[in-house]
Amino acid sequence: MTLREERLRLRVRFGETDAAGIVFYGTFLSWFDAGVSNLVRIPGTPSTHKDGKPTFVLPIAEVGAKFFSPLRADQEFDLVSTIVKIGTTSLRVEHEAFALDGTRIAAGFEQRVHCRIVDGDFIKEPIPDVLRDHLTKRGKATE
Amino acid sequence: MTLREERLRLRVRFGETDAAGIVFYGTFLSWFDAGVSNLVRIPGTPSTHKDGKPTFVLPIAEVGAKFFSPLRADQEFDLVSTIVKIGTTSLRVEHEAFALDGTRIAAGFEQRVHCRIVDGDFIKEPIPDVLRDHLTKRGKATE
Amino acid sequence: MTLREERLRLRVRFGETDAAGIVFYGTFLSWFDAGVSNLVRIPGTPSTHKDGKPTFVLPIAEVGAKFFSPLRADQEFDLVSTIVKIGTTSLRVEHEAFALDGTRIAAGFEQRVHCRIVDGDFIKEPIPDVLRDHLTKRGKATE
Amino acid sequence: MTLREERLRLRVRFGETDAAGIVFYGTFLSWFDAGVSNLVRIPGTPSTHKDGKPTFVLPIAEVGAKFFSPLRADQEFDLVSTIVKIGTTSLRVEHEAFALDGTRIAAGFEQRVHCRIVDGDFIKEPIPDVLRDHLTKRGKATE
């Protein structure tokens, strides 16, 4: 079984850097999340409900990242996001960022749990089949 | 009639700066918004509903800001946010940021419209009396 | 004389929304800035110096924006950024964001001043010819 | 030997939440970084150089976080940041976030490396004595 992978070409925005002259490390989590959005986007299925809440609610249980090489403002790079494990209610995603010359910039993982929001509470719920099927097919970059 | 004013002592976070070595200008809108949150917070009334949506929905119709002097990472400053006009459905807020030595850093305004969210749509609605009463009393900094 | 314009296809990242279920208004300034980065990027000229500082230092003197229609998480849209005036040291840029169905989302402007950073101070300086020439040619989207 | 610890009372800003109605997980890294800024701030020593670069350059080598309970817009909470290990060139910091009722919200760690920036490159360098001495004294919250 092959799990879905997405590759995203991004460019560092100026506001994503900090006064040390490189990308602020918290920015990587915004990019990881963009990678996951690409992974869970199912053609023909809206990404959000009418109230703006996401169709698939996947809050983070754990995140980790290692940083190898700095990124500068306006620099282009690739983010590769891969589903590495699908449990009953949980997903594990791995992310790697590479400069265009192949330099490894950062690598990370996320453990996410599929939930339903009930009266504001996040209740664990099995990953729906439509999402499970989608994540078990290898994808190509969509952005 | 005196309209409410709030003063907020803030400190620049490192991630709020950019590679030019000063605060990224978009950050000011996060601070303006924090000022408005202080203004519309009514003691004893929760700021959000159980689903996380704000008790008072006040989307921005217009924002403007002028920047006079740069701010550095870790620098403390004061943000003064003042209600300057309350219409039937709209609010006008003015913001000014000052360094601790009194240097004027930035000034801006926001035009906001009170709304109810109905099935994901933002529908203009008169400002409720409880909020109107609150905003016509002069307040003190609460953070 | 035709001034440069850039069109950028963007997709709303989940972290760019807020608990009202739509894009946080401060996010627009990050996008405006991305538009300006596209405008001032000159092929063959690095966008930053080795210390990460931008090649062309263009701090904001004034920004303004009006918001017409909300954007949701994961929604695609277009940002059109246009140089509308080039002075001796200053630039005026206008931005408009459109949903893919043509709905007007937001419009704004920025007044920026070309500077040199001298010992940490931002000193006004005439816009260099290489940038002036670049901005007076109509461009196409590069991202 | 007791290592330095800082406690920071924070309030969630509206722009720090996302359309799921809770704090966006990337925001925690901005808060962790604010905790570290508190830890490495030495009274009488400027936090930045004149060009805005930080006095102590401490890029992240690794970060990890676990999330236990969601935070809402405008909610107050405490962040406790503790130096747990000081090596020759590296620091390990642990962070814990607690709601005001004591609920554990999140916990994380950071591995940082002290560097000097030489012509834009980050070069590992022993932690200076002034910082080492400061971090081995227990501190109190300064914000």
XYZ file of N, CA and C in Angstrom, chain B residues 23-101:
237
model
N 10.252 45.491 13.329
C 8.952 44.813 13.327
C 8.363 44.789 11.915
N 7.845 43.638 11.525
C 7.127 43.510 10.252
C 5.821 44.286 10.357
N 5.494 45.096 9.368
C 4.355 46.011 9.488
C 3.021 45.301 9.685
N 2.892 44.101 9.142
C 1.644 43.369 9.333
C 1.369 43.046 10.791
N 2.438 42.968 11.582
C 2.290 42.672 13.012
C 1.436 43.712 13.716
N 1.498 44.955 13.251
C 0.728 46.000 13.924
C -0.764 45.679 13.944
N -1.248 44.998 12.914
C -2.677 44.683 12.887
C -3.030 43.658 13.967
N -2.112 42.756 14.265
C -2.345 41.834 15.391
C -2.450 42.611 16.701
N -1.625 43.636 16.824
C -1.654 44.444 18.047
C -2.915 45.312 18.103
N -3.267 45.899 16.961
C -4.511 46.685 16.927
C -5.674 45.789 17.376
N -5.686 44.573 16.851
C -6.770 43.649 17.171
C -6.766 43.296 18.663
N -5.564 43.164 19.243
C -5.488 42.914 20.687
C -6.064 44.107 21.454
N -5.831 45.313 20.936
C -6.409 46.502 21.565
C -7.925 46.460 21.524
N -8.475 46.065 20.400
C -9.930 45.982 20.272
C -10.490 44.894 21.194
N -9.778 43.776 21.300
C -10.227 42.719 22.220
C -10.322 43.261 23.641
N -9.363 44.081 24.016
C -9.406 44.701 25.349
C -10.617 45.629 25.488
N -10.891 46.355 24.414
C -12.000 47.321 24.469
C -13.351 46.621 24.600
N -13.535 45.508 23.925
C -14.865 44.881 23.878
C -15.034 43.776 24.918
N -14.002 43.543 25.723
C -14.100 42.527 26.780
C -14.928 43.071 27.940
N -16.036 42.417 28.244
C -16.916 42.863 29.320
C -16.770 41.901 30.501
N -16.335 42.397 31.639
C -16.145 41.519 32.791
C -17.408 40.700 33.065
N -17.229 39.406 33.227
C -18.363 38.524 33.493
C -19.002 37.951 32.239
N -18.650 38.495 31.088
C -19.171 37.965 29.819
C -18.042 37.219 29.110
N -18.244 35.939 28.766
C -17.174 35.220 28.066
C -16.859 35.893 26.733
N -15.598 35.884 26.330
C -15.183 36.519 25.075
C -15.547 35.680 23.862
N -15.749 34.380 24.079
C -16.078 33.491 22.957
C -17.249 32.588 23.335
N -17.890 32.061 22.300
C -18.869 30.992 22.492
C -18.124 29.665 22.653
N -18.855 28.619 22.921
C -18.231 27.311 23.143
C -17.503 26.802 21.892
N -17.958 27.197 20.707
C -17.279 26.749 19.485
C -16.094 27.641 19.120
N -15.769 28.596 19.996
C -14.597 29.430 19.771
C -14.903 30.723 19.040
N -16.107 30.850 18.478
C -16.438 32.087 17.753
C -16.599 33.226 18.778
N -16.206 34.433 18.379
C -16.246 35.552 19.327
C -17.680 35.930 19.703
N -17.861 36.352 20.936
C -19.170 36.798 21.415
C -19.647 37.993 20.599
N -18.735 38.940 20.381
C -19.064 40.095 19.538
C -18.274 39.955 18.235
N -18.995 39.776 17.148
C -18.368 39.573 15.840
C -18.222 40.944 15.184
N -16.993 41.372 14.982
C -16.716 42.742 14.532
C -15.712 42.739 13.381
N -16.107 42.185 12.241
C -15.152 42.154 11.123
C -14.745 43.553 10.682
N -13.587 43.627 10.069
C -12.998 44.891 9.627
C -13.568 45.283 8.275
N -14.013 46.509 8.158
C -14.392 47.048 6.849
C -13.219 47.814 6.236
N -12.472 48.505 7.092
C -11.350 49.308 6.578
C -10.309 49.468 7.680
N -9.062 49.470 7.284
C -7.969 49.718 8.223
C -6.959 50.627 7.540
N -6.325 51.464 8.324
C -5.258 52.311 7.803
C -4.216 52.529 8.885
N -2.957 52.667 8.482
C -1.905 52.905 9.471
C -0.762 53.679 8.851
N -0.180 54.543 9.648
C 1.048 55.249 9.271
C 2.147 54.854 10.246
N 3.359 54.748 9.725
C 4.485 54.262 10.514
C 5.548 55.357 10.593
N 5.925 55.710 11.811
C 6.822 56.855 12.004
C 8.234 56.454 12.427
N 8.333 55.394 13.201
C 9.624 55.053 13.793
C 9.665 53.543 14.004
N 10.791 52.894 13.693
C 10.815 51.424 13.763
C 10.873 50.904 15.201
N 10.431 49.680 15.373
C 10.501 48.960 16.647
C 11.438 47.766 16.470
N 12.190 47.460 17.510
C 13.156 46.361 17.473
C 12.642 45.151 18.264
N 13.217 44.014 18.023
C 12.921 42.818 18.819
C 13.103 43.117 20.307
N 12.214 42.614 21.113
C 12.261 42.664 22.581
C 11.987 44.065 23.147
N 11.711 45.032 22.277
C 11.444 46.396 22.759
C 10.037 46.480 23.354
N 9.904 47.167 24.471
C 8.583 47.411 25.049
C 7.992 48.691 24.481
N 6.661 48.713 24.398
C 5.993 49.910 23.901
C 4.557 49.898 24.409
N 3.892 51.034 24.233
C 2.492 51.133 24.650
C 1.603 51.305 23.432
N 0.476 50.620 23.479
C -0.536 50.778 22.442
C -1.778 51.364 23.100
N -2.204 52.508 22.600
C -3.411 53.156 23.108
C -4.496 53.013 22.051
N -5.599 52.369 22.424
C -6.702 52.097 21.492
C -7.940 52.798 22.017
N -8.574 53.588 21.159
C -9.676 54.431 21.591
C -10.862 54.284 20.657
N -12.035 54.095 21.231
C -13.255 54.152 20.439
C -13.497 55.629 20.122
N -13.607 55.970 18.834
C -13.831 57.378 18.504
C -15.227 57.627 17.949
N -15.905 56.571 17.525
C -17.270 56.752 17.022
C -18.032 55.435 17.120
N -19.263 55.520 17.586
C -20.126 54.342 17.614
C -21.374 54.673 16.809
N -21.547 53.988 15.684
C -22.760 54.159 14.890
C -23.772 53.089 15.257
N -24.774 52.921 14.413
C -25.792 51.911 14.690
C -25.195 50.514 14.629
N -24.438 50.266 13.561
C -23.842 48.940 13.402
C -22.318 49.006 13.375
N -21.747 50.202 13.319
C -20.300 50.298 13.091
C -19.572 50.967 14.249
N -18.294 50.667 14.316
C -17.383 51.224 15.310
C -16.174 51.802 14.598
N -15.674 52.931 15.071
C -14.387 53.406 14.594
C -13.428 53.445 15.782
N -12.286 52.833 15.596
C -11.275 52.745 16.651
C -10.008 53.406 16.137
N -9.341 54.155 16.997
C -8.031 54.692 16.634
C -6.969 54.090 17.549
N -5.811 53.851 16.975
C -4.710 53.231 17.715
C -3.468 54.101 17.583
N -2.731 54.209 18.665
C -1.422 54.848 18.583
C -0.425 54.032 19.387
N 0.757 53.847 18.817
C 1.825 53.115 19.499
C 2.950 54.087 19.839
N 3.421 54.006 21.076
C 4.480 54.888 21.578
C 5.594 54.064 22.206
N 6.839 54.407 21.897
C 7.963 53.825 22.631
C 7.916 54.325 24.075
N 8.638 53.666 24.963
C 8.589 54.057 26.384
C 9.172 55.445 26.625
N 10.002 55.931 25.692
C 10.520 57.305 25.808
C 9.575 58.318 25.158
